[in-house]
mmCIF file of C-alpha atoms and ligand atoms in Angstrom:
data_model
loop_
_atom_site.group_PDB
_atom_site.id
_atom_site.type_symbol
_atom_site.label_atom_id
_atom_site.label_comp_id
_atom_site.label_asym_id
_atom_site.label_seq_id
_atom_site.Cartn_x
_atom_site.Cartn_y
_atom_site.Cartn_z
ATOM 1 C CA MET A 15 -71.751 5.093 -24.821
ATOM 2 C CA LEU A 16 -70.259 1.281 -25.672
ATOM 3 C CA THR A 17 -69.672 2.275 -29.503
ATOM 4 C CA LYS A 18 -67.871 5.725 -27.828
ATOM 5 C CA ILE A 19 -65.849 3.340 -25.945
ATOM 6 C CA ALA A 20 -65.342 0.571 -29.324
ATOM 7 C CA VAL A 21 -63.895 4.108 -31.445
ATOM 8 C CA LEU A 22 -61.958 4.691 -28.664
ATOM 9 C CA LYS A 23 -60.077 1.593 -28.627
ATOM 10 C CA GLN A 24 -59.599 2.017 -32.173
ATOM 11 C CA GLU A 25 -57.643 4.977 -31.748
ATOM 12 C CA ILE A 26 -55.215 3.738 -28.866
ATOM 13 C CA GLU A 27 -54.551 0.834 -30.806
ATOM 14 C CA ALA A 28 -53.649 2.712 -33.896
ATOM 15 C CA PHE A 29 -51.528 5.684 -31.701
ATOM 16 C CA SER A 30 -47.738 5.586 -32.522
ATOM 17 C CA ALA A 31 -45.145 7.804 -30.931
ATOM 18 C CA SER A 32 -42.099 8.928 -32.066
ATOM 19 C CA THR A 33 -41.163 11.114 -29.069
ATOM 20 C CA ARG A 34 -41.359 11.259 -25.274
ATOM 21 C CA ASP A 35 -43.135 13.861 -25.390
ATOM 22 C CA ASP A 36 -45.955 12.108 -27.919
ATOM 23 C CA VAL A 37 -46.016 9.650 -25.160
ATOM 24 C CA GLU A 38 -47.107 11.956 -22.461
ATOM 25 C CA GLN A 39 -49.351 14.255 -24.309
ATOM 26 C CA PHE A 40 -51.276 11.088 -25.455
ATOM 27 C CA ARG A 41 -51.078 9.776 -21.396
ATOM 28 C CA VAL A 42 -52.531 13.489 -20.146
ATOM 29 C CA ARG A 43 -55.241 12.758 -23.212
ATOM 30 C CA TYR A 44 -56.356 9.553 -22.210
ATOM 31 C CA LEU A 45 -55.477 9.195 -18.607
ATOM 32 C CA GLY A 46 -54.764 12.796 -17.285
ATOM 33 C CA ARG A 47 -57.030 14.240 -14.307
ATOM 34 C CA LYS A 48 -59.278 15.907 -17.183
ATOM 35 C CA GLY A 49 -58.890 13.179 -19.693
ATOM 36 C CA VAL A 50 -61.496 11.410 -21.312
ATOM 37 C CA LEU A 51 -61.056 8.270 -18.990
ATOM 38 C CA PRO A 52 -62.178 9.867 -15.713
ATOM 39 C CA ALA A 53 -64.903 11.396 -17.887
ATOM 40 C CA LEU A 54 -66.416 7.977 -18.891
ATOM 41 C CA PHE A 55 -65.837 6.696 -15.334
ATOM 42 C CA LYS A 56 -67.769 10.374 -14.651
ATOM 43 C CA ALA A 57 -70.564 9.250 -16.966
ATOM 44 C CA PHE A 58 -70.980 5.428 -15.823
ATOM 45 C CA ARG A 59 -72.019 7.440 -12.446
ATOM 46 C CA THR A 60 -75.437 7.861 -14.641
ATOM 47 C CA VAL A 61 -75.508 4.532 -16.364
ATOM 48 C CA PRO A 62 -78.764 2.494 -15.655
ATOM 49 C CA VAL A 63 -77.816 -0.530 -13.038
ATOM 50 C CA HIS A 64 -78.720 -3.297 -15.339
ATOM 51 C CA GLU A 65 -76.632 -2.117 -17.519
ATOM 52 C CA LYS A 66 -73.397 -1.182 -15.318
ATOM 53 C CA LYS A 67 -71.936 -4.757 -15.593
ATOM 54 C CA GLN A 68 -71.365 -4.544 -19.264
ATOM 55 C CA PHE A 69 -70.094 -0.815 -19.226
ATOM 56 C CA GLY A 70 -67.644 -1.672 -15.866
ATOM 57 C CA GLN A 71 -66.261 -4.646 -17.576
ATOM 58 C CA GLU A 72 -65.659 -2.518 -21.286
ATOM 59 C CA LEU A 73 -64.150 0.565 -19.130
ATOM 60 C CA ASN A 74 -61.891 -1.783 -17.109
ATOM 61 C CA ALA A 75 -60.955 -2.914 -20.138
ATOM 62 C CA LEU A 76 -60.165 0.495 -21.810
ATOM 63 C CA LYS A 77 -58.535 1.118 -18.703
ATOM 64 C CA ASN A 78 -55.847 -1.705 -19.148
ATOM 65 C CA LEU A 79 -55.486 -0.859 -23.034
ATOM 66 C CA LEU A 80 -54.737 2.218 -22.444
ATOM 67 C CA GLU A 81 -51.796 1.767 -19.578
ATOM 68 C CA ASP A 82 -49.893 -1.274 -21.245
ATOM 69 C CA LYS A 83 -49.664 1.116 -24.574
ATOM 70 C CA VAL A 84 -48.601 3.859 -22.610
ATOM 71 C CA ASN A 85 -46.003 1.875 -20.781
ATOM 72 C CA ARG A 86 -44.960 -0.084 -23.949
ATOM 73 C CA LEU A 87 -44.148 3.083 -25.409
ATOM 74 C CA LYS A 88 -42.349 4.464 -23.181
ATOM 75 C CA GLU A 89 -40.355 1.527 -22.634
ATOM 76 C CA GLU A 90 -39.478 1.698 -26.869
ATOM 77 C CA LEU A 91 -38.702 5.184 -26.307
ATOM 78 C CA ALA A 92 -36.233 5.475 -23.528
ATOM 79 C CA ASP A 93 -33.445 3.091 -25.041
ATOM 80 C CA CYS A 94 -33.398 5.312 -28.196
ATOM 81 C CA GLY A 95 -33.794 8.662 -26.754
ATOM 82 C CA ASP A 96 -35.780 11.559 -28.529
ATOM 83 C CA SER A 97 -36.129 11.451 -32.109
ATOM 84 C CA PRO A 98 -33.929 13.792 -34.103
ATOM 85 C CA ALA A 99 -35.200 17.165 -35.129
ATOM 86 C CA LYS A 100 -35.926 17.766 -38.333
ATOM 87 C CA GLY A 101 -32.477 19.194 -40.265
ATOM 88 C CA VAL A 102 -30.330 16.727 -38.325
ATOM 89 C CA ASP A 103 -27.833 14.909 -40.416
ATOM 90 C CA MET A 104 -27.612 11.385 -38.499
ATOM 91 C CA THR A 105 -25.048 10.190 -40.892
ATOM 92 C CA LEU A 106 -22.320 13.315 -39.237
ATOM 93 C CA PRO A 107 -19.714 11.630 -37.348
ATOM 94 C CA PRO A 108 -20.467 12.976 -33.717
ATOM 95 C CA GLU A 109 -18.662 16.087 -32.032
ATOM 96 C CA MET A 110 -15.470 15.284 -30.243
ATOM 97 C CA GLN A 111 -15.299 15.971 -26.417
ATOM 98 C CA ALA A 112 -12.868 17.822 -24.978
ATOM 99 C CA LEU A 113 -11.014 15.890 -22.549
ATOM 100 C CA GLY A 114 -9.841 17.622 -19.614
ATOM 101 C CA SER A 115 -7.030 16.736 -17.724
ATOM 102 C CA ARG A 116 -5.246 16.844 -14.498
ATOM 103 C CA HIS A 117 -2.464 19.623 -14.006
ATOM 104 C CA PRO A 118 1.020 18.552 -14.247
ATOM 105 C CA ILE A 119 1.456 19.425 -10.718
ATOM 106 C CA SER A 120 -1.217 17.138 -9.172
ATOM 107 C CA ILE A 121 0.184 14.328 -11.774
ATOM 108 C CA VAL A 122 3.619 14.522 -10.098
ATOM 109 C CA GLN A 123 1.956 14.859 -6.730
ATOM 110 C CA ASN A 124 -0.785 12.651 -6.772
ATOM 111 C CA GLU A 125 2.548 10.004 -8.105
ATOM 112 C CA ILE A 126 5.233 10.403 -5.295
ATOM 113 C CA THR A 127 1.728 10.116 -2.356
ATOM 114 C CA ASP A 128 1.082 6.854 -4.479
ATOM 115 C CA ILE A 129 4.843 5.542 -3.977
ATOM 116 C CA PHE A 130 5.407 6.654 -0.273
ATOM 117 C CA CYS A 131 1.499 4.967 0.737
ATOM 118 C CA LYS A 132 2.561 1.829 -0.647
ATOM 119 C CA ALA A 133 5.513 2.056 1.862
ATOM 120 C CA GLY A 134 2.520 2.782 4.463
ATOM 121 C CA PHE A 135 2.313 6.195 5.363
ATOM 122 C CA LYS A 136 -1.058 7.851 5.222
ATOM 123 C CA VAL A 137 -1.870 11.628 4.160
ATOM 124 C CA ALA A 138 -2.550 14.355 6.220
ATOM 125 C CA ASP A 139 -3.854 17.604 5.314
ATOM 126 C CA GLY A 140 -3.154 21.061 7.649
ATOM 127 C CA PRO A 141 -4.630 24.211 6.795
ATOM 128 C CA GLU A 142 -2.565 26.662 4.518
ATOM 129 C CA ILE A 143 -2.403 29.693 7.467
ATOM 130 C CA GLU A 144 -0.967 29.289 10.370
ATOM 131 C CA ASP A 145 0.544 30.869 13.304
ATOM 132 C CA ASP A 146 3.702 31.198 14.776
ATOM 133 C CA TRP A 147 4.029 28.235 16.291
ATOM 134 C CA HIS A 148 3.691 25.371 13.884
ATOM 135 C CA GLN A 149 5.492 27.456 11.650
ATOM 136 C CA PHE A 150 9.046 28.094 13.462
ATOM 137 C CA SER A 151 8.042 27.773 16.884
ATOM 138 C CA ALA A 152 7.609 24.121 17.365
ATOM 139 C CA LEU A 153 10.174 23.123 15.131
ATOM 140 C CA ASN A 154 13.093 24.748 16.972
ATOM 141 C CA PHE A 155 13.519 28.104 15.144
ATOM 142 C CA PRO A 156 15.360 30.302 17.174
ATOM 143 C CA PRO A 157 13.578 33.965 17.763
ATOM 144 C CA GLU A 158 16.677 35.503 15.805
ATOM 145 C CA HIS A 159 16.300 32.899 12.612
ATOM 146 C CA PRO A 160 16.405 34.847 9.730
ATOM 147 C CA ALA A 161 13.330 32.551 8.161
ATOM 148 C CA ARG A 162 10.896 34.097 10.592
ATOM 149 C CA ASP A 163 11.755 37.479 8.341
ATOM 150 C CA MET A 164 9.201 39.056 6.616
ATOM 151 C CA GLN A 165 11.227 38.839 3.630
ATOM 152 C CA ASP A 166 10.455 35.309 3.650
ATOM 153 C CA THR A 167 6.693 34.893 5.055
ATOM 154 C CA PHE A 168 3.776 36.536 4.174
ATOM 155 C CA PHE A 169 2.271 37.851 7.279
ATOM 156 C CA VAL A 170 -1.634 37.832 7.336
ATOM 157 C CA ASP A 171 -1.690 39.490 10.474
ATOM 158 C CA LYS A 172 1.062 40.870 12.366
ATOM 159 C CA GLY A 173 -0.907 41.740 15.649
ATOM 160 C CA ALA A 174 -0.415 39.710 18.801
ATOM 161 C CA HIS A 175 -1.907 36.371 17.248
ATOM 162 C CA GLU A 176 0.460 36.154 14.779
ATOM 163 C CA MET A 177 -0.796 34.871 11.143
ATOM 164 C CA LEU A 178 1.161 33.577 8.223
ATOM 165 C CA LEU A 179 0.900 31.694 5.056
ATOM 166 C CA ARG A 180 2.946 29.013 6.026
ATOM 167 C CA ALA A 181 5.925 28.856 3.826
ATOM 168 C CA HIS A 182 6.682 24.788 3.754
ATOM 169 C CA THR A 183 4.295 22.133 5.100
ATOM 170 C CA SER A 184 6.506 21.235 8.052
ATOM 171 C CA THR A 185 3.748 22.795 9.785
ATOM 172 C CA VAL A 186 1.325 19.987 9.100
ATOM 173 C CA GLN A 187 4.262 17.597 11.125
ATOM 174 C CA VAL A 188 3.229 19.756 14.285
ATOM 175 C CA ARG A 189 -0.010 19.124 13.448
ATOM 176 C CA VAL A 190 0.355 15.700 13.026
ATOM 177 C CA MET A 191 2.779 15.215 15.962
ATOM 178 C CA GLU A 192 0.245 17.114 18.319
ATOM 179 C CA SER A 193 -2.697 15.260 17.802
ATOM 180 C CA GLN A 194 -1.330 11.489 17.308
ATOM 181 C CA SER A 195 0.571 9.095 19.147
ATOM 182 C CA PRO A 196 3.661 6.888 17.691
ATOM 183 C CA PRO A 197 3.953 4.827 15.337
ATOM 184 C CA ILE A 198 3.463 8.000 13.177
ATOM 185 C CA ARG A 199 3.671 7.657 9.357
ATOM 186 C CA SER A 200 2.140 10.641 7.684
ATOM 187 C CA LEU A 201 2.624 11.846 4.115
ATOM 188 C CA MET A 202 1.495 15.742 4.169
ATOM 189 C CA PRO A 203 0.874 17.025 0.164
ATOM 190 C CA GLY A 204 0.197 20.855 0.189
ATOM 191 C CA ARG A 205 0.691 23.959 -0.956
ATOM 192 C CA VAL A 206 3.136 26.913 0.372
ATOM 193 C CA TYR A 207 3.991 30.360 -0.066
ATOM 194 C CA ARG A 208 7.015 32.393 0.139
ATOM 195 C CA ASN A 209 7.983 36.245 -0.715
ATOM 196 C CA GLU A 210 9.935 35.612 -3.330
ATOM 197 C CA THR A 211 10.367 37.387 -6.827
ATOM 198 C CA VAL A 212 8.465 35.583 -9.686
ATOM 199 C CA SER A 213 10.977 34.587 -11.684
ATOM 200 C CA ALA A 214 11.921 31.153 -14.372
ATOM 201 C CA ARG A 215 13.244 28.996 -11.137
ATOM 202 C CA ALA A 216 11.016 30.826 -8.024
ATOM 203 C CA ASN A 217 7.381 31.386 -7.592
ATOM 204 C CA CYS A 218 4.802 33.654 -4.471
ATOM 205 C CA PHE A 219 3.227 29.641 -3.672
ATOM 206 C CA PHE A 220 4.865 25.778 -4.741
ATOM 207 C CA HIS A 221 4.000 22.844 -3.496
ATOM 208 C CA GLN A 222 5.550 20.427 -1.150
ATOM 209 C CA VAL A 223 5.412 16.638 0.018
ATOM 210 C CA GLU A 224 6.481 16.235 3.676
ATOM 211 C CA GLY A 225 6.905 12.905 5.329
ATOM 212 C CA LEU A 226 7.146 11.916 8.597
ATOM 213 C CA TYR A 227 7.989 8.170 10.554
ATOM 214 C CA ILE A 228 7.652 8.501 14.680
ATOM 215 C CA ASP A 229 8.776 5.267 16.289
ATOM 216 C CA LYS A 230 10.835 3.378 18.681
ATOM 217 C CA GLY A 231 13.832 2.734 17.793
ATOM 218 C CA VAL A 232 14.353 4.777 13.876
ATOM 219 C CA SER A 233 17.411 5.154 12.795
ATOM 220 C CA PHE A 234 19.011 7.174 9.937
ATOM 221 C CA ALA A 235 19.426 3.732 8.324
ATOM 222 C CA ASP A 236 15.978 3.531 7.366
ATOM 223 C CA LEU A 237 15.596 7.151 6.390
ATOM 224 C CA LYS A 238 17.851 6.070 3.890
ATOM 225 C CA GLN A 239 16.005 3.195 2.179
ATOM 226 C CA LEU A 240 12.599 4.667 2.241
ATOM 227 C CA LEU A 241 14.457 7.736 0.236
ATOM 228 C CA LEU A 242 16.469 5.361 -1.785
ATOM 229 C CA TYR A 243 13.427 3.192 -2.878
ATOM 230 C CA PHE A 244 11.718 6.632 -3.187
ATOM 231 C CA ALA A 245 14.091 7.800 -5.865
ATOM 232 C CA ARG A 246 13.996 4.190 -7.582
ATOM 233 C CA GLU A 247 10.265 4.149 -7.757
ATOM 234 C CA MET A 248 10.290 7.994 -9.214
ATOM 235 C CA PHE A 249 13.569 8.374 -11.586
ATOM 236 C CA GLY A 250 14.310 4.718 -13.001
ATOM 237 C CA LYS A 251 15.493 1.222 -10.948
ATOM 238 C CA LYS A 252 19.285 2.527 -11.973
ATOM 239 C CA SER A 253 18.805 5.284 -10.297
ATOM 240 C CA ASP A 254 21.030 6.016 -7.079
ATOM 241 C CA ILE A 255 20.746 8.885 -4.539
ATOM 242 C CA ARG A 256 23.567 10.480 -2.273
ATOM 243 C CA MET A 257 23.155 12.521 1.089
ATOM 244 C CA ARG A 258 25.365 15.730 2.018
ATOM 245 C CA PRO A 259 25.310 17.307 5.328
ATOM 246 C CA SER A 260 23.242 20.579 5.874
ATOM 247 C CA TYR A 261 20.914 22.364 8.464
ATOM 248 C CA PHE A 262 17.088 22.715 9.171
ATOM 249 C CA PRO A 263 16.442 23.552 12.322
ATOM 250 C CA PHE A 264 13.797 20.825 13.004
ATOM 251 C CA THR A 265 16.197 18.058 11.914
ATOM 252 C CA GLU A 266 19.439 16.928 13.341
ATOM 253 C CA PRO A 267 21.384 15.243 11.419
ATOM 254 C CA SER A 268 20.161 17.452 8.494
ATOM 255 C CA ALA A 269 21.277 15.946 5.170
ATOM 256 C CA GLU A 270 20.024 17.216 1.720
ATOM 257 C CA VAL A 271 18.999 14.408 -0.943
ATOM 258 C CA ASP A 272 20.362 14.335 -4.682
ATOM 259 C CA VAL A 273 19.487 11.874 -7.445
ATOM 260 C CA SER A 274 21.729 10.350 -9.869
ATOM 261 C CA CYS A 275 20.920 12.182 -13.179
ATOM 262 C CA TYR A 276 18.506 10.322 -15.005
ATOM 263 C CA ILE A 277 18.133 12.534 -18.038
ATOM 264 C CA CYS A 278 22.415 11.713 -18.571
ATOM 265 C CA ASN A 279 22.808 8.901 -16.430
ATOM 266 C CA GLN A 280 25.374 10.955 -14.927
ATOM 267 C CA LYS A 281 28.027 11.091 -17.798
ATOM 268 C CA GLY A 282 26.878 14.732 -17.840
ATOM 269 C CA CYS A 283 24.534 17.335 -19.013
ATOM 270 C CA ASN A 284 22.296 20.986 -19.024
ATOM 271 C CA VAL A 285 19.898 19.626 -16.630
ATOM 272 C CA CYS A 286 22.413 18.222 -13.456
ATOM 273 C CA LYS A 287 24.964 21.023 -14.616
ATOM 274 C CA HIS A 288 27.450 18.189 -15.532
ATOM 275 C CA THR A 289 27.989 17.424 -12.009
ATOM 276 C CA GLY A 290 25.473 13.889 -12.574
ATOM 277 C CA TYR A 291 23.245 14.331 -9.424
ATOM 278 C CA LEU A 292 19.801 16.366 -8.963
ATOM 279 C CA GLU A 293 18.999 17.901 -5.777
ATOM 280 C CA ILE A 294 15.397 16.734 -4.852
ATOM 281 C CA MET A 295 15.028 16.710 -0.819
ATOM 282 C CA GLY A 296 15.694 18.029 2.019
ATOM 283 C CA CYS A 297 15.717 15.433 5.279
ATOM 284 C CA GLY A 298 16.538 14.613 8.808
ATOM 285 C CA MET A 299 16.302 13.276 12.021
ATOM 286 C CA VAL A 300 13.524 14.926 13.783
ATOM 287 C CA ASP A 301 15.245 17.078 16.463
ATOM 288 C CA PRO A 302 14.415 15.445 19.928
ATOM 289 C CA ASN A 303 13.082 19.751 20.747
ATOM 290 C CA VAL A 304 10.805 19.109 18.024
ATOM 291 C CA LEU A 305 9.438 15.924 19.806
ATOM 292 C CA GLU A 306 8.984 17.507 23.014
ATOM 293 C CA ASN A 307 7.624 20.763 21.898
ATOM 294 C CA CYS A 308 4.920 18.037 20.719
ATOM 295 C CA GLY A 309 4.675 15.798 23.471
ATOM 296 C CA ILE A 310 5.930 12.892 22.213
ATOM 297 C CA ASP A 311 9.017 12.208 24.543
ATOM 298 C CA PRO A 312 12.534 11.690 22.597
ATOM 299 C CA LYS A 313 14.188 9.328 25.196
ATOM 300 C CA VAL A 314 10.986 6.434 23.636
ATOM 301 C CA TYR A 315 10.678 7.874 20.442
ATOM 302 C CA SER A 316 12.997 8.831 17.300
ATOM 303 C CA GLY A 317 11.543 9.608 14.156
ATOM 304 C CA TYR A 318 12.770 11.079 10.377
ATOM 305 C CA ALA A 319 11.608 13.424 8.339
ATOM 306 C CA PHE A 320 11.710 14.563 4.933
ATOM 307 C CA GLY A 321 10.297 17.467 2.859
ATOM 308 C CA MET A 322 10.556 18.014 -1.353
ATOM 309 C CA GLY A 323 9.327 20.408 -4.002
ATOM 310 C CA VAL A 324 6.528 18.996 -6.227
ATOM 311 C CA ASP A 325 6.995 21.781 -8.423
ATOM 312 C CA ARG A 326 10.714 21.227 -8.838
ATOM 313 C CA ILE A 327 10.254 17.678 -9.567
ATOM 314 C CA ALA A 328 7.476 18.059 -12.372
ATOM 315 C CA MET A 329 9.923 20.235 -13.748
ATOM 316 C CA LEU A 330 13.051 17.974 -14.042
ATOM 317 C CA LYS A 331 10.294 15.445 -15.213
ATOM 318 C CA TYR A 332 8.972 17.287 -18.088
ATOM 319 C CA ASN A 333 11.845 18.949 -18.496
ATOM 320 C CA VAL A 334 10.062 22.474 -18.582
ATOM 321 C CA ASN A 335 12.481 25.325 -17.396
ATOM 322 C CA ASP A 336 10.610 27.935 -16.562
ATOM 323 C CA LEU A 337 8.013 26.535 -13.368
ATOM 324 C CA ARG A 338 5.824 29.838 -14.433
ATOM 325 C CA VAL A 339 3.873 27.250 -17.050
ATOM 326 C CA PHE A 340 2.831 25.718 -14.138
ATOM 327 C CA PHE A 341 0.932 28.660 -12.866
ATOM 328 C CA ASP A 342 0.108 30.198 -16.535
ATOM 329 C CA ASN A 343 -2.675 27.852 -17.262
ATOM 330 C CA ASP A 344 -2.533 28.336 -20.752
ATOM 331 C CA VAL A 345 -4.752 25.533 -22.272
ATOM 332 C CA ARG A 346 -2.150 24.986 -25.204
ATOM 333 C CA PHE A 347 0.590 23.882 -22.612
ATOM 334 C CA LEU A 348 -2.386 22.025 -19.758
ATOM 335 C CA LYS A 349 -3.384 19.867 -22.515
ATOM 336 C CA GLN A 350 -0.331 18.044 -23.108
ATOM 337 C CA PHE A 351 -1.487 16.225 -20.574
ATOM 338 C CA THR A 352 -4.928 14.947 -20.665
ATOM 339 C CA SER A 353 -3.700 11.147 -20.985
ATOM 340 C CA ALA A 354 -2.737 10.788 -18.277
HETATM 341 N N1 DAH B 22 10.777 22.497 5.151
HETATM 342 C C1 DAH B 22 11.947 22.591 4.439
HETATM 343 C C2 DAH B 22 11.955 23.544 3.384
HETATM 344 O O1 DAH B 22 10.925 24.255 3.263
HETATM 345 C C3 DAH B 22 11.948 21.133 3.841
HETATM 346 C C4 DAH B 22 12.333 20.086 5.056
HETATM 347 C C5 DAH B 22 13.619 19.986 4.841
HETATM 348 C C6 DAH B 22 11.393 18.846 5.492
HETATM 349 C C7 DAH B 22 14.194 18.765 5.967
HETATM 350 C C8 DAH B 22 11.376 18.250 6.004
HETATM 351 C C9 DAH B 22 13.045 17.949 6.647
HETATM 352 O O2 DAH B 22 10.687 17.512 7.017
HETATM 353 O O3 DAH B 22 13.481 16.457 7.402
HETATM 354 O O4 DAH B 22 13.249 23.776 2.405
#
C-alpha cells in the first residue's frame, strides 16, 4: 500500500490541466465520493494496528497534496478562462459587440428631467389609464368642454365608471396635489394618448413633461424665470422666451411659451416659419378651482403649472421632420443615437 501511495504521489505531481474541466475531472477521480482517496481511507481500516501510524501520515500527506494541487490549478485557470477550442485563431481581431442605445425620446425626456431636477423638482408618476375626475373634472373642464369629446380621448370603458387613456399628463398634477401637501415641486413625465389621425406631425400617442409648483406666494414672475432658465439649459445660453396669452381650463391666467429659434438665431428659417420663435409649451397659474378640487386652500396657496411635448422638442433638437420615425423603430434611425 505504501508503494501505491508513492506511485499516486508521482502521478498527482506530474498532472497538468489546460481547462477547468480537466481540473474538475481530476478532482472527481481522486477526491470524489467514489474516488481514489476515499477508497484508500476505506482500506486503511483493515491495516494492522502497528502500521496504522505510518499509513495514516502518508495518507494525510497525500490528501493535502491533492487538495493543494486542485486549488492551485483552479487559481491558475480562473484568470485566463478555458483554453480555446481547436481551430480557433486567437490572432483574429475580436468581434465587436453591437452597442444598444437609448431611444431619442428617452434621451430628450431625461435631459428635460435633469434640468428641472437641478431646480429642485422631484419626479412623480401616475397611471396611463385614468378616470374622468383626474383627466377632466378636477382640472376644471366644464361638462360640455369639447376636449371631453370622444374624438380626442380614447375611452376604455364608457360605462358608469368611465375609464380612458389619459390625453395629457395634467392628470398626475391632480394625483400629486391629492396625496401631498404644499410645498409641492413635481415633475411628471409620461406617455399620453389622443385619437388623432397619424401623420408627420401627429400620432395617437406621444410624450409630455408636466411641471407643478405650489407654495405660499408663488407668482407668474417665478414661472417665467424658471422657464427662461429651462430654455437656456435646453436650447443654449443665448435663448430667450416669450409668452402669449392662451387658455387652459386648469390655469388662470394661461400662456403659450415660445423659445427664440436656435436654428436661425431669429433671422428666420423654415423651422420657425420665419417667425423667429418656436412654440414649446403651455403654462399658467393653477386655477383656484383646481386647488380646491384637490384639497388645497387657494386662499393660502398659489402655484404654477406647465406642460410640454417631448416629441416636439426631440423633433426640433434632432431636426426630424416626421414624427413617425420615432415610433417605426427602424434600427438604422435609432443607432444614430448610440453614443448619447
Ligand atoms: N395639458 C396641456 C396639453 O396637453 C398642456 C399644459 C398646458 C399643461 C398648461 C399645463 C399647463 O400644466 O399649465 O395641451
